[in-house]
Amino acid sequence: MKKKQRRLQLALVSIGLLLFVLTYLYYPAINKDKLLKDDSIVKDFEKIFDNEQFTFFENLEYKGLYDLDKPFKIKSEKAYILDGEPDVVYMNKMHIILYLSDGRAVNIISDKGRYNKVTHDCFFEQNVEATDGSTKIFADNLDLLATKNSAEIYNKVNL
């Protein structure tokens, strides 16, 4: 009986160590790679501005439906679509309004952001504020992923 307990304890300790390594060593490395990729996109975007390979819009607004019956609006003061990446809209002063089935409206505002017209994923950056009237969330970055039906917040400032 003691051998079975030792094996079980050894297995549990091994799983604990594996989770520790994945959580504190492997996962941050993945996020670091993602951040570096985002930085390279910004640098490439600046190069494209120099080559004038983009389409510029002012006071842009998209309207659509999610879950087949709930409307949403995405607004931006200035927006850019790269010729090489026509499905992604880069926005300044990005604002989205999601109308929920219970009558509430969720407003998300940020200084910068990206909207994927195909997947409806939204990536908010810099001074993000999200509210439904009663709850407010402030963050550096917020990803609203329609493909996963979730929101992910990075570098939380205040809840």
Coordinates of N, CA and C in Angstrom, one line a residue:
M1 N 0.8 -1.2 0.0 CA 0.0 0.0 0.0 C 0.9 1.3 0.0
K2 N 2.0 1.2 0.7 CA 2.9 2.4 0.8 C 3.5 2.7 -0.6
K3 N 3.8 1.7 -1.4 CA 4.4 1.9 -2.7 C 3.4 2.6 -3.6
K4 N 2.1 2.3 -3.5 CA 1.1 3.0 -4.3 C 1.0 4.4 -3.9
Q5 N 1.1 4.7 -2.6 CA 1.0 6.1 -2.1 C 2.2 6.9 -2.6
R6 N 3.4 6.3 -2.5 CA 4.6 7.0 -2.9 C 4.5 7.3 -4.4
R7 N 4.0 6.3 -5.2 CA 3.9 6.5 -6.7 C 2.9 7.7 -6.9
L8 N 1.8 7.7 -6.2 CA 0.8 8.7 -6.4 C 1.4 10.1 -6.0
Q9 N 2.1 10.1 -4.8 CA 2.7 11.4 -4.4 C 3.8 11.8 -5.4
L10 N 4.6 10.9 -5.9 CA 5.6 11.3 -6.9 C 4.9 11.8 -8.2
A11 N 3.8 11.2 -8.6 CA 3.1 11.6 -9.8 C 2.5 13.0 -9.6
L12 N 2.0 13.3 -8.4 CA 1.4 14.6 -8.1 C 2.5 15.7 -8.0
V13 N 3.6 15.4 -7.4 CA 4.7 16.3 -7.4 C 5.2 16.6 -8.8
S14 N 5.3 15.6 -9.6 CA 5.8 15.8 -11.0 C 4.8 16.7 -11.8
I15 N 3.5 16.4 -11.6 CA 2.5 17.3 -12.2 C 2.6 18.7 -11.7
G16 N 2.8 18.9 -10.4 CA 3.0 20.2 -9.9 C 4.2 20.9 -10.5
L17 N 5.3 20.2 -10.6 CA 6.5 20.8 -11.2 C 6.3 21.2 -12.6
L18 N 5.6 20.3 -13.3 CA 5.3 20.6 -14.7 C 4.5 21.8 -14.9
L19 N 3.4 21.9 -14.1 CA 2.6 23.1 -14.1 C 3.4 24.4 -13.7
F20 N 4.3 24.3 -12.8 CA 5.1 25.4 -12.4 C 6.0 25.9 -13.6
V21 N 6.6 25.0 -14.2 CA 7.5 25.3 -15.3 C 6.7 25.9 -16.5
L22 N 5.5 25.3 -16.8 CA 4.7 25.8 -17.9 C 4.2 27.2 -17.6
T23 N 3.7 27.4 -16.3 CA 3.1 28.7 -15.9 C 4.2 29.8 -15.8
Y24 N 5.3 29.6 -15.2 CA 6.2 30.7 -14.9 C 7.4 30.8 -15.9
L25 N 7.6 29.7 -16.7 CA 8.8 29.8 -17.6 C 8.3 29.8 -19.1
Y26 N 7.5 28.8 -19.4 CA 7.1 28.6 -20.8 C 6.0 29.7 -21.3
Y27 N 5.0 29.9 -20.5 CA 3.9 30.8 -20.9 C 4.4 32.2 -21.1
P28 N 5.2 32.8 -20.2 CA 5.7 34.2 -20.4 C 6.6 34.3 -21.7
A29 N 7.3 33.2 -22.0 CA 8.1 33.2 -23.3 C 7.1 33.3 -24.5
I30 N 6.0 32.7 -24.4 CA 5.0 32.7 -25.5 C 4.5 34.2 -25.7
N31 N 4.1 34.8 -24.5 CA 3.6 36.2 -24.6 C 4.7 37.1 -25.1
K32 N 5.9 36.9 -24.7 CA 7.0 37.7 -25.2 C 7.2 37.7 -26.7
D33 N 7.1 36.4 -27.2 CA 7.1 36.3 -28.7 C 6.0 37.0 -29.4
K34 N 4.8 36.9 -28.7 CA 3.6 37.6 -29.3 C 3.8 39.1 -29.3
L35 N 4.4 39.7 -28.2 CA 4.6 41.1 -28.1 C 5.6 41.5 -29.2
L36 N 6.7 40.7 -29.3 CA 7.7 41.0 -30.3 C 7.1 41.0 -31.7
K37 N 6.2 40.1 -32.0 CA 5.5 40.0 -33.3 C 4.7 41.3 -33.5
D38 N 3.9 41.7 -32.5 CA 3.1 42.9 -32.6 C 4.0 44.1 -32.8
D39 N 5.2 44.2 -32.2 CA 6.1 45.3 -32.4 C 6.6 45.3 -33.9
S40 N 6.8 44.1 -34.4 CA 7.3 44.0 -35.8 C 6.2 44.5 -36.8
I41 N 4.9 44.2 -36.4 CA 3.8 44.7 -37.2 C 3.8 46.2 -37.2
V42 N 4.0 46.8 -36.1 CA 4.0 48.3 -36.0 C 5.1 48.9 -36.8
K43 N 6.3 48.2 -36.8 CA 7.5 48.7 -37.6 C 7.2 48.5 -39.1
D44 N 6.6 47.4 -39.4 CA 6.3 47.2 -40.8 C 5.2 48.2 -41.3
F45 N 4.3 48.5 -40.4 CA 3.2 49.4 -40.7 C 3.8 50.8 -41.0
E46 N 4.8 51.2 -40.2 CA 5.5 52.5 -40.4 C 6.2 52.5 -41.8
K47 N 6.8 51.4 -42.1 CA 7.5 51.3 -43.5 C 6.4 51.4 -44.6
I48 N 5.3 50.8 -44.4 CA 4.2 50.9 -45.4 C 3.7 52.3 -45.6
F49 N 3.6 53.0 -44.4 CA 3.2 54.5 -44.5 C 4.2 55.2 -45.4
D50 N 5.5 54.9 -45.3 CA 6.5 55.6 -46.1 C 6.3 55.2 -47.6
N51 N 5.9 54.0 -47.9 CA 5.7 53.6 -49.3 C 4.2 53.8 -49.8
E52 N 3.4 54.4 -48.9 CA 2.0 54.7 -49.3 C 1.2 53.5 -49.8
Q53 N 1.3 52.3 -49.1 CA 0.6 51.1 -49.5 C -0.5 50.8 -48.5
F54 N -1.4 51.8 -48.4 CA -2.6 51.7 -47.5 C -3.7 52.6 -48.0
T55 N -4.9 52.3 -47.4 CA -6.1 53.1 -47.7 C -6.5 53.8 -46.4
F56 N -6.7 55.1 -46.4 CA -7.0 55.9 -45.3 C -8.5 56.3 -45.2
F57 N -9.1 56.2 -44.0 CA -10.4 56.6 -43.8 C -10.5 57.5 -42.6
E58 N -11.5 58.4 -42.6 CA -11.9 59.2 -41.4 C -13.3 58.9 -41.0
N59 N -13.6 59.0 -39.7 CA -14.9 58.7 -39.2 C -15.5 57.4 -39.7
L60 N -14.8 56.4 -39.6 CA -15.2 55.1 -40.1 C -16.2 54.4 -39.1
E61 N -17.2 53.7 -39.6 CA -18.1 53.0 -38.8 C -18.5 51.7 -39.5
Y62 N -18.4 50.6 -38.7 CA -18.9 49.3 -39.1 C -20.1 48.9 -38.3
K63 N -21.1 48.3 -38.9 CA -22.2 47.8 -38.2 C -22.4 46.4 -38.6
G64 N -22.8 45.5 -37.6 CA -23.0 44.1 -37.9 C -23.8 43.4 -36.8
L65 N -23.9 42.1 -36.9 CA -24.6 41.3 -36.0 C -23.6 40.2 -35.5
Y66 N -23.8 39.9 -34.2 CA -23.1 38.7 -33.7 C -24.1 37.8 -33.0
D67 N -23.9 36.5 -33.0 CA -24.9 35.5 -32.5 C -26.2 35.6 -33.3
L68 N -26.1 36.1 -34.5 CA -27.2 36.2 -35.4 C -28.3 37.2 -35.1
D69 N -28.3 37.7 -33.9 CA -29.4 38.6 -33.5 C -29.0 39.8 -32.6
K70 N -27.7 39.9 -32.3 CA -27.3 41.0 -31.4 C -26.4 42.0 -32.3
P71 N -26.8 43.3 -32.3 CA -26.1 44.2 -33.1 C -24.8 44.7 -32.4
F72 N -23.9 45.2 -33.2 CA -22.7 45.9 -32.7 C -22.3 47.0 -33.7
K73 N -21.6 48.0 -33.2 CA -21.0 49.0 -34.0 C -19.6 49.2 -33.6
I74 N -18.7 49.5 -34.6 CA -17.3 49.8 -34.4 C -17.1 51.1 -35.1
K75 N -16.6 52.1 -34.3 CA -16.3 53.4 -34.8 C -14.8 53.8 -34.6
S76 N -14.3 54.7 -35.5 CA -13.0 55.1 -35.4 C -12.9 56.5 -36.0
E77 N -12.0 57.4 -35.4 CA -11.8 58.7 -36.0 C -11.0 58.6 -37.2
K78 N -9.9 57.8 -37.2 CA -9.0 57.5 -38.3 C -8.8 56.1 -38.4
A79 N -8.7 55.6 -39.6 CA -8.5 54.1 -39.9 C -7.6 53.9 -41.1
Y80 N -6.9 52.8 -41.1 CA -6.0 52.5 -42.2 C -6.2 51.0 -42.5
I81 N -6.3 50.7 -43.8 CA -6.3 49.3 -44.3 C -5.1 49.1 -45.2
L82 N -4.2 48.2 -44.8 CA -3.0 47.9 -45.6 C -3.4 47.1 -46.9
D83 N -2.8 47.5 -48.0 CA -3.0 46.8 -49.2 C -2.7 45.3 -49.2
G84 N -1.7 44.9 -48.4 CA -1.3 43.5 -48.3 C -2.1 42.7 -47.3
E85 N -3.0 43.4 -46.5 CA -3.7 42.8 -45.4 C -5.1 43.4 -45.4
P86 N -6.0 43.2 -46.4 CA -7.2 43.9 -46.5 C -8.3 43.6 -45.5
D87 N -8.1 42.5 -44.7 CA -9.1 42.0 -43.8 C -9.0 42.7 -42.4
V88 N -7.8 43.4 -42.2 CA -7.6 44.0 -40.9 C -7.6 45.5 -41.0
V89 N -8.4 46.2 -40.1 CA -8.5 47.6 -40.1 C -7.8 48.1 -38.9
Y90 N -6.8 49.0 -39.1 CA -6.0 49.6 -38.0 C -6.7 50.9 -37.7
M91 N -7.0 51.1 -36.4 CA -7.9 52.3 -36.0 C -7.2 53.1 -34.9
N92 N -7.5 54.4 -35.0 CA -7.1 55.3 -33.9 C -8.4 55.8 -33.3
K93 N -8.4 55.9 -32.0 CA -9.7 56.3 -31.2 C -10.8 55.3 -31.5
M94 N -10.5 54.0 -31.3 CA -11.4 52.9 -31.6 C -12.5 52.9 -30.5
H95 N -13.7 52.7 -30.9 CA -14.9 52.6 -30.0 C -15.8 51.5 -30.5
I96 N -16.2 50.6 -29.7 CA -17.1 49.5 -30.1 C -18.3 49.5 -29.1
I97 N -19.5 49.3 -29.6 CA -20.7 49.2 -28.8 C -21.3 47.8 -29.1
L98 N -21.4 47.0 -28.0 CA -22.0 45.7 -28.2 C -23.4 45.7 -27.4
Y99 N -24.5 45.4 -28.1 CA -25.8 45.4 -27.6 C -26.1 44.0 -27.1
L100 N -26.3 43.8 -25.8 CA -26.6 42.5 -25.2 C -28.0 42.2 -25.3
S101 N -28.4 40.9 -25.1 CA -29.8 40.5 -25.2 C -30.6 41.0 -24.0
D102 N -29.9 41.3 -22.9 CA -30.7 41.8 -21.7 C -30.9 43.3 -21.7
G103 N -30.6 43.9 -22.8 CA -30.8 45.4 -23.0 C -29.6 46.3 -22.7
R104 N -28.6 45.7 -22.1 CA -27.4 46.5 -21.7 C -26.6 46.7 -23.0
A105 N -25.8 47.8 -22.9 CA -24.8 48.1 -24.0 C -23.4 48.2 -23.4
V106 N -22.5 47.4 -24.0 CA -21.1 47.4 -23.5 C -20.3 48.3 -24.5
N107 N -19.7 49.3 -23.9 CA -18.9 50.3 -24.6 C -17.4 50.0 -24.3
I108 N -16.6 49.9 -25.4 CA -15.2 49.7 -25.2 C -14.5 50.8 -26.0
I109 N -13.6 51.5 -25.4 CA -12.9 52.6 -26.1 C -11.4 52.5 -25.8
S110 N -10.6 52.8 -26.9 CA -9.2 52.7 -26.7 C -8.5 53.8 -27.7
D111 N -7.3 54.1 -27.4 CA -6.6 55.0 -28.3 C -6.2 54.4 -29.7
K112 N -5.9 53.1 -29.7 CA -5.5 52.4 -30.9 C -6.2 51.0 -30.9
G113 N -6.3 50.4 -32.1 CA -6.8 49.1 -32.1 C -6.8 48.5 -33.5
R114 N -7.2 47.3 -33.6 CA -7.3 46.5 -34.9 C -8.6 45.8 -34.9
Y115 N -9.2 45.7 -36.0 CA -10.5 45.0 -36.2 C -10.3 44.1 -37.4
N116 N -10.6 42.8 -37.2 CA -10.5 41.9 -38.3 C -11.9 41.7 -38.9
K117 N -12.1 42.1 -40.1 CA -13.5 42.2 -40.7 C -14.0 40.8 -41.0
V118 N -13.2 39.8 -41.1 CA -13.6 38.4 -41.4 C -14.0 37.7 -40.1
T119 N -13.1 37.7 -39.1 CA -13.3 36.9 -37.8 C -14.1 37.8 -36.8
H120 N -14.2 39.1 -37.0 CA -14.8 40.0 -36.0 C -14.0 40.1 -34.7
D121 N -12.7 39.7 -34.7 CA -11.9 39.9 -33.5 C -11.4 41.4 -33.4
C122 N -11.4 41.9 -32.2 CA -11.0 43.3 -31.9 C -9.9 43.2 -31.0
F123 N -8.8 44.0 -31.3 CA -7.7 44.1 -30.4 C -7.5 45.6 -30.0
F124 N -7.8 45.9 -28.7 CA -7.7 47.3 -28.3 C -6.3 47.5 -27.6
E125 N -5.7 48.7 -27.8 CA -4.4 49.0 -27.3 C -4.4 50.4 -26.7
Q126 N -3.7 50.6 -25.7 CA -3.5 51.9 -25.0 C -4.8 52.6 -24.5
N127 N -4.8 52.8 -23.2 CA -5.9 53.4 -22.5 C -7.2 52.8 -22.8
V128 N -7.4 51.5 -22.6 CA -8.6 50.8 -22.8 C -9.6 51.0 -21.7
E129 N -10.8 51.4 -22.0 CA -11.9 51.5 -21.0 C -13.1 50.7 -21.5
A130 N -13.5 49.8 -20.7 CA -14.7 49.0 -21.0 C -15.8 49.2 -19.9
T131 N -17.0 49.4 -20.3 CA -18.1 49.6 -19.3 C -19.4 49.1 -19.9
D132 N -20.2 48.6 -19.0 CA -21.6 48.2 -19.3 C -22.6 49.1 -18.6
G133 N -22.1 50.2 -18.0 CA -22.9 51.1 -17.2 C -22.7 50.9 -15.7
S134 N -22.5 49.7 -15.3 CA -22.3 49.5 -13.8 C -20.9 49.1 -13.5
T135 N -20.3 48.3 -14.4 CA -18.9 47.8 -14.2 C -18.0 48.5 -15.2
K136 N -16.8 49.0 -14.7 CA -15.8 49.6 -15.5 C -14.5 48.8 -15.4
I137 N -13.9 48.6 -16.6 CA -12.6 47.9 -16.6 C -11.6 48.9 -17.3
F138 N -10.4 49.0 -16.7 CA -9.4 49.8 -17.4 C -8.2 48.9 -17.6
A139 N -7.6 49.0 -18.8 CA -6.4 48.1 -19.1 C -5.6 48.8 -20.1
D140 N -4.4 48.2 -20.3 CA -3.5 48.6 -21.4 C -3.9 48.0 -22.7
N141 N -4.3 46.8 -22.6 CA -4.7 46.0 -23.8 C -5.9 45.1 -23.5
L142 N -6.8 45.0 -24.5 CA -7.9 44.1 -24.3 C -8.2 43.5 -25.7
D143 N -8.3 42.1 -25.7 CA -8.6 41.4 -26.9 C -10.0 40.9 -26.8
L144 N -10.9 41.3 -27.7 CA -12.2 40.8 -27.8 C -12.3 39.8 -28.9
L145 N -12.3 38.5 -28.6 CA -12.1 37.5 -29.6 C -13.5 36.8 -29.9
A146 N -14.0 37.2 -31.0 CA -15.3 36.6 -31.5 C -15.1 35.1 -31.9
T147 N -13.9 34.8 -32.3 CA -13.6 33.4 -32.7 C -13.6 32.5 -31.5
K148 N -13.3 33.0 -30.3 CA -13.3 32.2 -29.1 C -14.5 32.6 -28.1
N149 N -15.3 33.6 -28.5 CA -16.4 34.1 -27.7 C -15.9 34.5 -26.3
S150 N -14.8 35.3 -26.3 CA -14.2 35.7 -25.0 C -13.5 37.0 -25.1
A151 N -13.1 37.5 -24.0 CA -12.3 38.7 -23.9 C -11.1 38.4 -23.0
E152 N -9.9 38.9 -23.5 CA -8.7 38.7 -22.7 C -8.1 40.1 -22.4
I153 N -7.7 40.3 -21.1 CA -7.1 41.5 -20.7 C -5.7 41.3 -20.4
Y154 N -4.8 42.2 -20.9 CA -3.4 42.2 -20.6 C -3.0 43.4 -19.8
N155 N -2.1 43.3 -18.9 CA -1.6 44.4 -18.1 C -2.7 45.2 -17.5
K156 N -3.4 44.5 -16.6 CA -4.6 45.2 -16.0 C -4.1 46.4 -15.2
V157 N -4.8 47.5 -15.3 CA -4.5 48.6 -14.5 C -5.4 48.7 -13.3
N158 N -6.7 48.6 -13.5 CA -7.7 48.8 -12.4 C -8.9 48.0 -12.8
L159 N -9.5 47.4 -11.8 CA -10.8 46.7 -12.1 C -11.9 47.3 -11.2

